[in-house]
XYZ file of C-alpha atoms in Angstrom:
740
model
C -50.126 -46.767 -69.421
C -49.293 -43.378 -69.225
C -46.724 -43.361 -71.515
C -47.221 -46.006 -73.242
C -50.088 -43.204 -74.721
C -48.120 -40.313 -74.696
C -46.151 -41.678 -76.886
C -48.993 -42.722 -79.583
C -50.749 -38.904 -79.285
C -47.024 -37.723 -80.521
C -46.621 -40.027 -83.723
C -50.149 -39.706 -83.883
C -49.682 -35.494 -84.572
C -46.281 -36.507 -86.400
C -48.010 -38.056 -88.781
C -50.961 -34.984 -89.072
C -47.607 -32.416 -89.500
C -45.669 -34.650 -92.280
C -48.931 -35.265 -93.949
C -49.810 -32.196 -94.383
C -46.156 -31.002 -94.962
C -45.993 -33.329 -98.005
C -49.429 -32.711 -99.235
C -48.282 -28.828 -99.694
C -45.214 -29.834 -101.806
C -46.550 -32.977 -103.089
C -46.741 -33.050 -107.374
C -49.417 -33.579 -109.474
C -51.339 -37.491 -108.863
C -50.735 -39.479 -111.621
C -52.779 -42.164 -113.465
C -51.297 -44.931 -111.853
C -53.165 -44.043 -108.211
C -51.607 -47.527 -105.961
C -48.278 -46.503 -106.781
C -49.173 -43.138 -106.352
C -50.632 -44.085 -102.483
C -46.931 -46.409 -102.483
C -44.728 -43.405 -102.734
C -47.235 -41.111 -101.023
C -46.759 -43.486 -97.737
C -43.014 -43.989 -98.189
C -42.406 -40.077 -98.363
C -44.768 -39.337 -95.178
C -42.538 -42.188 -93.548
C -39.525 -40.716 -94.059
C -40.734 -37.397 -92.985
C -42.072 -38.895 -89.825
C -38.304 -40.437 -89.245
C -36.874 -36.787 -89.633
C -39.275 -35.114 -87.566
C -39.006 -38.198 -84.705
C -34.915 -37.330 -84.548
C -35.752 -34.164 -84.941
C -37.635 -34.406 -81.728
C -34.987 -36.121 -80.278
C -32.226 -34.110 -80.623
C -34.316 -31.789 -79.214
C -35.687 -33.806 -76.204
C -31.616 -34.519 -75.189
C -30.061 -30.877 -75.997
C -32.631 -29.680 -73.019
C -32.093 -32.742 -70.712
C -28.188 -32.173 -71.413
C -29.246 -28.710 -70.431
C -31.896 -29.561 -68.000
C -28.654 -31.642 -65.668
C -25.729 -28.984 -66.496
C -28.627 -26.971 -64.846
C -28.707 -29.708 -61.378
C -25.522 -30.242 -61.768
C -24.549 -26.061 -61.061
C -27.880 -25.781 -58.739
C -25.719 -28.480 -56.544
C -22.782 -27.464 -56.909
C -22.366 -24.793 -56.122
C -25.574 -25.130 -53.347
C -24.873 -23.216 -49.944
C -25.119 -26.103 -47.976
C -23.049 -29.070 -48.295
C -24.330 -32.138 -49.694
C -22.792 -35.672 -49.493
C -24.111 -38.659 -51.578
C -23.488 -41.758 -49.719
C -23.852 -45.402 -51.175
C -25.164 -48.138 -48.816
C -21.306 -49.183 -47.273
C -21.261 -45.070 -46.555
C -18.825 -44.216 -48.896
C -18.753 -41.141 -50.108
C -20.206 -40.820 -53.909
C -20.130 -37.233 -55.320
C -19.704 -34.201 -53.058
C -20.103 -30.654 -53.839
C -18.207 -27.571 -53.639
C -19.107 -26.307 -49.732
C -18.812 -30.679 -49.223
C -15.500 -29.481 -50.506
C -14.396 -27.269 -48.523
C -16.210 -28.932 -45.412
C -13.884 -31.405 -45.465
C -11.001 -29.514 -46.426
C -9.722 -31.640 -49.436
C -10.855 -31.651 -53.094
C -13.616 -33.538 -53.998
C -11.491 -36.130 -56.529
C -9.620 -37.045 -53.576
C -13.088 -37.500 -50.940
C -14.302 -39.487 -52.990
C -14.783 -43.021 -52.560
C -13.810 -42.528 -48.923
C -15.501 -43.179 -45.777
C -17.277 -40.862 -44.426
C -17.294 -41.889 -41.416
C -13.537 -41.232 -41.592
C -14.071 -37.686 -40.692
C -16.133 -38.427 -37.891
C -15.060 -37.183 -34.033
C -14.219 -40.865 -32.123
C -17.465 -39.891 -29.708
C -19.437 -39.407 -32.579
C -19.352 -42.560 -34.620
C -21.384 -44.715 -33.255
C -24.174 -41.621 -33.292
C -23.302 -41.689 -37.261
C -23.395 -45.233 -37.897
C -26.333 -45.993 -35.857
C -28.063 -42.634 -38.103
C -26.988 -43.889 -41.423
C -28.565 -47.562 -40.647
C -32.023 -46.475 -39.954
C -31.543 -44.015 -42.789
C -31.451 -46.713 -45.736
C -33.763 -48.619 -43.760
C -36.731 -47.039 -43.580
C -38.513 -43.740 -46.154
C -38.262 -40.309 -45.339
C -35.711 -38.241 -43.802
C -34.029 -37.982 -40.491
C -31.258 -35.967 -39.286
C -28.644 -36.198 -35.869
C -26.323 -33.487 -35.186
C -22.287 -34.773 -35.089
C -18.873 -32.910 -34.783
C -16.716 -33.942 -37.594
C -13.006 -33.668 -38.014
C -12.149 -30.638 -39.488
C -8.929 -28.360 -37.908
C -7.776 -28.062 -34.757
C -11.039 -28.168 -33.096
C -14.153 -30.377 -33.712
C -16.560 -28.588 -36.206
C -20.583 -29.087 -35.067
C -22.614 -29.621 -38.240
C -26.409 -31.128 -38.855
C -27.134 -33.938 -41.222
C -30.260 -34.339 -43.120
C -30.389 -37.264 -45.122
C -32.718 -39.159 -47.350
C -32.653 -43.038 -49.349
C -33.292 -43.110 -52.774
C -36.343 -45.421 -54.652
C -33.803 -48.279 -54.323
C -32.078 -47.781 -50.489
C -28.701 -48.274 -52.860
C -27.980 -44.624 -52.444
C -28.449 -41.433 -50.084
C -28.338 -37.650 -50.555
C -26.765 -35.897 -46.924
C -27.193 -32.358 -46.479
C -24.885 -30.688 -43.719
C -25.003 -27.542 -42.263
C -22.411 -25.846 -39.713
C -23.515 -24.691 -36.346
C -20.604 -24.554 -34.807
C -21.399 -20.591 -34.336
C -24.806 -22.126 -33.073
C -23.221 -24.863 -30.459
C -20.664 -21.893 -29.516
C -23.397 -19.741 -28.615
C -26.357 -22.353 -26.647
C -22.307 -23.201 -24.702
C -22.573 -19.304 -23.893
C -25.579 -19.356 -22.907
C -25.472 -22.343 -20.925
C -22.267 -20.766 -19.233
C -23.953 -17.760 -18.716
C -27.229 -19.756 -17.331
C -24.257 -21.319 -14.902
C -22.762 -17.968 -13.831
C -25.767 -16.708 -13.252
C -26.973 -19.181 -11.276
C -23.548 -19.877 -9.456
C -22.561 -15.971 -9.314
C -21.359 -15.253 -5.149
C -23.087 -11.541 -6.491
C -26.665 -10.770 -6.397
C -28.797 -9.983 -9.713
C -31.746 -8.791 -10.449
C -33.734 -8.080 -13.162
C -35.982 -5.321 -13.610
C -38.531 -4.363 -16.578
C -38.912 -0.747 -17.938
C -41.694 0.118 -15.215
C -38.548 -0.979 -11.960
C -40.731 -3.938 -11.111
C -38.203 -7.298 -10.595
C -39.039 -10.079 -13.614
C -35.652 -12.389 -11.838
C -32.577 -13.220 -9.695
C -30.629 -15.641 -8.657
C -29.710 -17.510 -5.887
C -26.770 -15.513 -4.853
C -29.620 -12.516 -4.263
C -32.110 -14.913 -1.778
C -28.598 -15.676 0.184
C -27.335 -11.807 0.528
C -31.932 -9.954 0.720
C -33.286 -13.569 2.502
C -36.216 -12.767 0.263
C -36.847 -15.667 -1.821
C -37.777 -15.967 -5.608
C -41.666 -15.998 -5.047
C -41.279 -13.199 -2.373
C -39.173 -10.706 -4.696
C -40.477 -11.373 -8.301
C -43.223 -8.650 -8.867
C -41.448 -6.280 -6.671
C -40.724 -2.860 -6.765
C -36.418 -2.445 -7.298
C -37.302 -0.250 -3.926
C -37.409 -3.300 -2.275
C -34.272 -3.049 -0.379
C -34.515 0.388 0.159
C -32.886 2.007 2.962
C -33.491 4.961 5.272
C -29.848 6.036 4.915
C -29.622 7.968 2.144
C -31.986 11.453 1.315
C -33.775 12.094 -1.932
C -30.899 13.678 -3.615
C -28.266 11.196 -3.781
C -31.576 8.977 -5.715
C -31.912 11.441 -8.097
C -28.434 11.842 -9.084
C -28.532 8.063 -9.812
C -31.256 8.351 -11.677
C -30.602 11.235 -13.441
C -26.860 8.900 -14.796
C -28.747 5.827 -15.592
C -30.832 7.245 -17.759
C -28.028 9.732 -19.337
C -26.143 6.980 -19.851
C -28.018 3.736 -19.269
C -25.642 2.545 -16.076
C -24.957 3.463 -12.536
C -22.289 2.234 -9.839
C -21.053 2.919 -6.384
C -21.972 2.580 -3.017
C -25.323 1.554 -1.511
C -26.574 0.996 1.953
C -29.889 -1.563 1.756
C -31.663 -3.527 4.082
C -32.358 -7.271 3.910
C -35.606 -8.778 4.497
C -35.427 -9.003 8.557
C -34.333 -4.906 8.567
C -30.502 -5.548 8.954
C -28.440 -2.923 6.945
C -25.430 -3.203 4.800
C -23.262 -2.050 2.583
C -23.768 -2.275 -1.497
C -21.590 -2.065 -4.188
C -24.045 -1.925 -7.148
C -23.693 -2.058 -10.882
C -26.685 -1.179 -12.547
C -27.423 -1.998 -16.400
C -30.245 -0.855 -19.338
C -31.076 -2.798 -21.423
C -32.814 -1.333 -24.784
C -34.840 -2.731 -27.246
C -34.848 -1.648 -31.313
C -36.397 1.654 -31.098
C -33.747 2.646 -28.009
C -36.529 1.569 -25.313
C -35.939 0.383 -22.178
C -36.672 -3.229 -22.071
C -34.546 -4.550 -18.700
C -32.226 -3.216 -16.340
C -29.733 -5.678 -14.803
C -28.366 -4.794 -11.179
C -25.551 -6.413 -10.026
C -24.204 -5.856 -6.363
C -22.873 -7.357 -3.195
C -22.148 -7.059 0.814
C -19.027 -4.867 1.337
C -19.956 -4.443 4.638
C -16.772 -6.049 6.273
C -14.568 -4.950 3.526
C -15.268 -1.437 3.493
C -15.195 -1.493 7.382
C -11.657 -3.221 6.969
C -10.123 -1.044 4.388
C -11.452 1.602 7.745
C -9.259 0.001 9.814
C -6.188 -0.241 7.683
C -6.971 3.366 6.839
C -6.897 4.327 10.259
C -3.782 2.132 11.386
C -2.160 4.390 7.626
C -3.395 7.316 8.779
C -5.476 7.963 12.219
C -3.383 8.866 15.465
C -5.166 5.737 17.656
C -4.406 7.708 20.817
C -6.478 11.168 19.556
C -8.009 10.057 16.319
C -6.362 12.596 14.700
C -4.191 12.334 11.322
C -1.358 11.276 11.577
C 1.930 12.271 10.177
C 1.071 10.427 6.536
C -2.047 12.341 6.501
C -0.942 15.374 7.344
C 1.487 15.528 4.872
C -1.051 15.168 2.154
C -3.185 17.625 4.248
C -1.375 19.998 4.067
C -0.343 19.464 -0.040
C -3.419 19.237 -0.645
C -4.094 22.762 1.508
C -1.149 23.864 -0.593
C -2.244 23.665 -3.711
C -5.550 24.547 -3.283
C -4.008 28.097 -1.716
C -1.912 28.014 -5.536
C -5.441 28.267 -7.078
C -7.365 30.388 -4.990
C -4.077 32.788 -4.668
C -4.979 32.488 -1.234
C -2.836 32.913 2.116
C -2.067 29.501 4.305
C -0.613 29.185 7.590
C 1.074 26.289 9.352
C 1.322 26.043 13.035
C 4.387 23.510 14.844
C 2.312 23.026 17.906
C 4.851 21.136 21.206
C 4.302 20.777 24.512
C 6.187 22.276 27.233
C 7.196 19.632 29.572
C 5.589 17.140 28.226
C 8.654 14.674 29.200
C 8.108 15.855 32.843
C 4.587 14.607 32.691
C 5.680 10.877 31.239
C 8.702 10.854 33.976
C 7.085 11.476 37.112
C 3.167 9.859 36.517
C 4.064 7.836 33.715
C 2.494 6.758 30.039
C -0.899 5.928 30.932
C -1.389 9.650 32.448
C 0.821 11.128 29.712
C -1.015 9.475 26.850
C -4.888 10.660 28.993
C -3.392 14.321 28.871
C -2.831 14.241 24.783
C -6.207 13.133 24.622
C -7.309 15.956 26.718
C -4.957 18.828 24.559
C -6.736 17.237 21.515
C -10.257 18.173 22.850
C -8.855 21.321 24.156
C -7.610 22.688 20.419
C -10.146 21.204 18.847
C -12.699 23.855 20.577
C -9.890 26.868 19.338
C -9.876 26.192 15.838
C -12.121 26.807 12.657
C -14.624 23.192 11.065
C -12.517 24.148 8.190
C -8.472 23.823 9.724
C -6.797 20.567 10.276
C -5.443 19.216 13.696
C -2.973 16.613 13.200
C -0.820 14.430 15.631
C 2.448 13.800 13.687
C 3.531 12.419 17.202
C 4.677 11.982 20.726
C 3.965 15.814 22.083
C 3.722 17.743 18.823
C 0.930 18.380 17.086
C 0.096 20.438 13.333
C -2.506 23.003 12.567
C -3.097 23.991 7.973
C -4.492 27.053 8.114
C -5.880 27.552 5.190
C -8.209 29.857 3.012
C -7.207 32.852 4.546
C -8.510 35.796 4.216
C -6.789 37.766 7.745
C -3.683 37.622 8.680
C -5.464 38.480 12.265
C -7.200 34.975 12.288
C -4.368 33.290 12.986
C -3.010 35.697 16.361
C -5.989 35.140 17.727
C -6.475 31.268 16.886
C -3.054 30.695 18.727
C -4.276 33.013 21.531
C -7.028 31.177 22.114
C -4.949 27.692 22.199
C -2.262 29.547 24.442
C -5.609 30.799 26.641
C -6.638 27.289 27.105
C -3.351 25.373 28.295
C -3.816 27.835 31.192
C -6.707 25.623 32.613
C -4.753 22.953 35.231
C -4.710 19.074 33.981
C -6.604 16.795 36.296
C -4.351 14.020 36.072
C -5.807 11.127 38.907
C -5.101 13.328 41.590
C -2.534 15.197 40.082
C -3.535 19.173 39.001
C -0.722 19.582 36.335
C 0.166 22.842 34.077
C 1.223 22.410 30.673
C 1.871 25.379 28.289
C 2.821 24.966 24.778
C 5.435 26.668 22.594
C 3.793 27.455 19.306
C 5.794 28.006 15.600
C 3.692 30.025 12.886
C 4.690 30.037 8.865
C 2.621 31.056 6.196
C 2.702 29.776 2.123
C 3.284 31.591 -0.128
C 4.894 34.487 2.477
C 7.686 31.981 3.937
C 7.924 28.426 1.578
C 6.043 28.130 -1.686
C 6.393 23.967 -0.900
C 4.960 21.597 1.535
C 9.063 20.536 3.374
C 10.094 24.466 3.671
C 7.191 25.674 4.825
C 7.660 22.549 7.493
C 10.762 23.588 8.211
C 10.134 27.140 9.181
C 7.247 26.700 10.924
C 9.349 23.977 13.309
C 12.279 26.973 13.392
C 9.620 29.110 15.016
C 8.690 27.004 17.501
C 11.607 26.491 18.537
C 12.463 30.202 18.673
C 9.451 30.026 20.863
C 10.491 27.826 22.765
C 14.020 29.940 23.667
C 11.679 32.828 24.661
C 10.530 31.198 27.575
C 7.802 28.740 26.019
C 4.145 29.220 26.397
C 4.151 32.033 23.207
C 3.883 31.739 19.720
C 6.490 32.859 17.190
C 6.071 33.623 13.278
C 9.022 32.356 11.502
C 11.804 34.915 10.385
C 14.707 35.579 8.058
C 16.467 34.838 11.012
C 15.722 31.587 12.062
C 16.418 30.617 9.107
C 19.904 32.404 8.745
C 20.657 30.238 12.604
C 19.319 27.100 10.400
C 21.905 27.913 8.067
C 24.619 28.689 10.634
C 23.648 24.904 12.800
C 23.607 23.032 9.339
C 27.160 24.323 8.523
C 28.537 23.893 11.684
C 27.233 20.091 11.307
C 28.850 19.575 8.279
C 31.997 21.177 10.152
C 31.887 18.678 13.034
C 31.437 15.759 10.744
C 35.841 16.472 10.162
C 36.703 18.120 13.454
C 38.016 15.100 14.888
C 40.417 13.654 11.121
C 41.554 17.794 11.477
C 42.214 17.486 14.956
C 40.418 20.783 15.819
C 39.031 18.483 19.276
C 40.373 18.054 22.042
C 40.027 17.480 26.042
C 40.299 20.010 28.471
C 40.588 19.011 32.636
C 38.834 21.381 35.367
C 40.161 19.064 38.985
C 37.722 18.717 41.873
C 39.465 18.625 45.010
C 39.386 16.614 48.127
C 37.985 19.935 50.307
C 39.059 18.037 53.234
C 42.791 18.215 51.950
C 42.793 20.815 49.477
C 44.636 17.837 47.543
C 42.906 17.338 43.591
C 42.078 13.261 43.380
C 40.171 13.837 40.497
C 39.673 16.067 37.123
C 35.972 15.787 34.804
C 36.951 16.048 31.195
C 35.659 18.065 29.184
C 35.724 18.440 24.988
C 36.554 21.331 23.639
C 36.090 22.571 19.319
C 38.809 24.907 18.248
C 36.737 26.053 15.084
C 39.470 27.362 12.475
C 37.435 30.008 11.137
C 35.297 30.554 14.437
C 37.921 30.371 17.479
C 36.467 28.112 20.361
C 32.906 26.647 20.252
C 30.967 26.303 23.589
C 29.516 22.650 23.987
C 26.732 24.172 24.262
C 26.787 24.686 20.853
C 27.741 21.508 18.729
C 26.739 19.045 20.937
C 23.012 19.237 20.640
C 24.299 19.362 17.298
C 26.586 16.581 17.737
C 23.427 14.267 18.997
C 21.350 15.249 16.569
C 23.232 13.862 14.177
C 24.596 11.250 15.657
C 27.993 11.889 15.728
C 27.957 12.098 19.426
C 29.348 7.688 19.486
C 32.084 8.773 17.509
C 33.277 11.726 19.504
C 32.186 10.128 23.038
C 34.441 7.327 22.298
C 37.362 9.551 20.730
C 36.473 11.915 24.469
C 37.115 7.792 26.415
C 39.751 6.954 24.922
C 42.156 10.104 25.123
C 40.923 10.230 28.623
C 41.717 6.672 29.215
C 45.465 7.147 28.284
C 45.752 10.010 30.245
C 44.806 9.404 33.381
C 47.307 6.430 32.743
C 49.673 8.614 32.382
C 48.669 10.443 35.541
C 48.468 8.068 37.399
C 51.445 6.523 36.690
C 53.143 10.154 37.043
C 51.584 11.391 40.263
C 48.515 9.218 41.621
C 48.131 6.076 41.541
C 44.133 6.385 42.443
C 43.859 9.015 40.602
C 40.134 9.472 38.420
C 38.722 11.646 35.965
C 35.098 11.074 34.755
C 33.407 12.112 31.645
C 31.011 13.222 29.871
C 28.298 10.723 28.806
C 25.064 12.066 26.777
C 21.956 10.512 27.406
C 22.364 9.656 23.120
C 24.653 7.587 24.258
C 23.268 5.098 26.081
C 20.170 4.888 23.677
C 22.574 3.814 20.832
C 22.839 0.590 20.376
C 25.696 0.619 18.219
C 27.409 1.709 20.466
C 29.643 -0.939 21.937
C 31.020 -0.387 25.273
C 32.801 -3.573 25.236
C 35.311 -1.914 23.150
C 35.929 0.191 25.966
C 36.906 -2.284 28.448
C 39.122 -3.560 26.283
C 40.902 -0.455 26.003
C 41.774 -0.108 29.873
C 42.789 -4.105 30.085
C 45.234 -3.208 27.020
C 46.369 -0.783 29.695
C 46.305 -1.853 33.095
C 43.981 0.027 33.969
C 41.081 -0.929 36.916
C 37.650 0.251 36.021
C 37.601 2.907 39.394
C 40.538 5.306 36.864
C 37.167 6.706 35.000
C 33.734 8.252 36.542
C 30.801 8.332 34.213
C 28.974 11.532 34.551
C 24.793 11.225 33.978
C 21.932 13.446 34.239
C 18.530 12.765 36.300
C 16.583 12.825 33.157
C 19.210 9.496 32.568
C 17.263 7.910 35.077
C 13.769 9.172 34.458
C 13.939 7.347 31.159
C 15.879 4.161 31.733
C 14.912 1.875 29.538
C 15.695 -1.532 29.312
C 18.964 -0.719 27.149
C 20.068 2.388 29.754
C 19.672 -0.448 32.547
C 21.812 -2.709 30.901
C 24.602 -0.253 30.240
C 25.027 1.111 34.231
C 24.658 -2.578 34.749
C 28.071 -2.909 32.756
C 30.045 0.043 34.110
C 29.141 -1.192 37.136
C 30.619 -5.134 36.494
C 33.495 -3.215 34.708
C 34.581 -1.022 38.237
C 33.639 2.227 36.713
C 31.711 3.950 38.699
C 29.225 6.883 38.389
C 28.225 10.329 39.109
C 24.728 12.025 39.438
C 25.414 15.647 37.836
C 23.462 19.127 38.157
C 21.928 16.743 41.204
C 18.343 19.075 42.798
C 17.020 20.365 39.107
C 15.401 17.559 37.942
C 13.019 14.541 39.537
C 14.969 11.753 40.547
C 14.080 9.838 43.375
C 15.643 7.801 45.969
C 14.541 4.383 45.010
C 16.517 5.875 41.753
C 19.445 6.746 42.935
C 19.657 2.940 45.089
C 18.381 1.373 42.108
C 21.285 2.093 39.856
C 24.312 2.122 42.528
C 25.447 5.916 42.263
C 28.314 6.683 43.610
C 28.450 10.089 43.562
C 26.474 13.664 43.479
C 27.334 16.174 41.905
C 25.391 19.554 44.007
C 23.956 21.930 40.513
C 26.417 25.199 40.684
C 22.813 26.915 40.819
C 22.512 26.218 44.336
C 26.042 26.963 45.072
C 26.391 30.046 43.408
C 24.414 32.013 45.876
C 25.237 30.143 48.896
C 25.480 32.049 52.271
C 24.822 31.217 55.700
C 21.833 29.818 56.207
C 19.948 30.707 53.282
C 17.662 28.322 51.790
C 20.245 27.106 49.530
C 22.452 25.860 52.162
C 19.915 24.037 53.882
C 19.514 22.311 50.740
C 23.063 21.513 49.675
C 23.046 20.295 54.216
C 20.274 17.937 53.203
C 21.739 16.315 49.469
C 24.733 16.076 51.987
C 23.109 14.618 54.829
C 20.755 12.351 52.020
C 24.078 11.254 50.003
C 25.910 10.484 52.508
C 23.495 8.139 54.000
C 22.604 6.233 50.954
C 26.781 5.530 50.799
C 27.668 8.001 48.402
C 30.358 10.758 47.956
C 28.722 14.806 46.912
C 30.606 17.005 45.076
C 30.021 20.533 44.808
C 29.762 22.214 40.906
C 30.291 26.042 40.837
C 32.695 26.322 43.334
C 33.666 30.690 43.086
C 34.719 31.586 46.488
C 36.361 30.527 49.879
C 33.195 32.051 51.526
C 31.670 28.653 49.736
C 34.197 25.867 49.836
C 34.001 26.288 53.574
C 30.283 26.842 54.069
C 30.357 23.189 52.009
C 33.421 21.971 53.707
C 32.043 22.520 57.448
C 28.372 21.338 55.931
C 29.647 17.719 55.433
C 30.901 18.125 51.742
C 33.505 15.958 50.261
C 34.440 17.727 46.981
C 34.617 20.579 45.102
C 34.911 21.506 41.824
C 35.058 25.512 40.614
C 36.315 28.248 39.501
C 37.909 28.836 42.697
C 40.378 26.529 42.175
C 40.793 26.056 38.199
C 38.424 26.623 35.093
C 38.734 23.645 32.544
C 42.425 23.703 31.073
C 44.771 21.692 28.315
C 46.018 18.728 29.987
C 49.427 20.230 30.003
C 48.478 23.044 32.015
C 46.733 20.571 34.459
C 50.076 19.357 35.445
C 50.919 21.761 37.172
C 48.135 21.393 39.682
C 49.945 17.759 40.644
C 53.169 19.042 40.746
C 51.642 22.691 43.505
C 50.621 20.376 45.195
C 52.749 17.603 46.091
C 50.755 14.778 45.147
C 53.290 12.550 43.293
C 53.554 8.821 44.376
């Protein structure tokens, strides 16, 4: 009805317009009124038709324009639109839909939309589409589409037309929203699952949220913690300056992290690693502060144990060598920046080994601990006392404003060491030798400074011990000479500079030469004959002693074979064996024994001379080697007896064959003297234990006669001969007529 009424009105209006237009242009009326009226009606009708056609053309043009505008809005809409038929086929889509499905519209048209839906979401979409066509109104769902490598999350709004044969779907890409939701879900999961305790506080530092780890760590539940100030966990370990610095950094940078001691609900304190971050609003105001913390008490304790094991001497609690070197370098750097002097002291306990050997290592450790306390009482708070190892200590004195302070500290140390050490029931006296080197006067780096202090310390020992010495250039010169001698010694054997001298050992009762002691000699090409006292310690320190000892053994074995064959079948040569050789595992005694076997010699043709100190430090290696000599038939001679600390049990344990009375008891030997009494006691004791006695250093007939009267078996010294080459030694065989 409404459309019909509108059309009638429009036709009436057109007729009225036509009549007005015709009236304005009509000719004069004719007499034939009927004919005029007929013509007029025809003209009005014709004009009416023309006006209707014009209106239709305008309407068609407007409709086409509106349709084009609609198509443009549809095509360029910011959402993807799809027109679907009842069977789910795509009838039409826009450019956004084309982009969404990744194909051209002409290729998309006619396809089932569900083909673009992920497999798991197809049942959801089928149900959704059935609901759209079955019910009026707008319907929605969220599914994933197959687009590219990753499924694409979309939200769909759809409405069916009045015929329920087509529907229009608006499809929105919600992948970013879904990703944000997943991230929020993940963050929430992490927040709840984190082992670190999380605290969220407002701008007034009131707790507004915690996670389960916070309750587990502190003992406070959410109900107990929320609303409380962040100082809820505060301990009494930190002073106000600590918190002032923390808040200054928080207010300035918005974040802070570090170690802090907190207190649990039960009152137990723990060390925590705390990180605080600030959340700001649009105007820069503080909205939230988020704290993340974890208990590092055990971790810190473990780190301290590892640190101490790596840097602290477990016996004394002092820095060990590793930390000492680090502290020394730091002190040198600081002195360099401040243009100040630095002193390095090397301290070595005198005769400490004697304490270890006689009283045992436990008492030695006890002495080291007490020494540490005495040394600490002598130094400044800024000094660094360390124990690199053994009986050695080091002292770093930095920021020296006057050199005299070095003397005062050194004198104080020497003085405090004068007092005896009470070790159980024993009162022991141990002194210390100190070497001092200065930075930058003596050296400008840590390595050289240590060398100079070490040289000065050895100089103090040579000067009589219990004193301190500053490094001097002459010490460096001596060290350089030692270095050159070490290098020369490495080539001495190959260059035939080493030879063996022999000193006769005479049977006092008969005057016959029964034995000889082999003594190594070094004939240097430029320095001449070098004393064994000079190069043997160098050989021991450099490790050359093993090679030299092996060479001497082979030379002596060859020589004794020749002399046994030519002069005396019972002749024996003794060789000196350094303690360093006994402690060296690289020396193979089997090679020595095999050499004797090849020469057809019994073990008794060789005697090995050892020192008393070796017996005191008889480790398993030493004991095994002494036993190996015994099994091979090689006899053992204890050299310089009476100057050390050997006991009767050790003499018995290692089955010593010969005791050699030190020449210190023989050189001033006269009748009825203390030395004479000592010699008689040694001889008597040795004989009771089944050992023979050799007296060293006999220089006069009187000494020889006194020793013979005391029952001494053998004598050795300049009275009989100095050490001589093998060729000259043979003259003694001839002179004494000892031929087989």
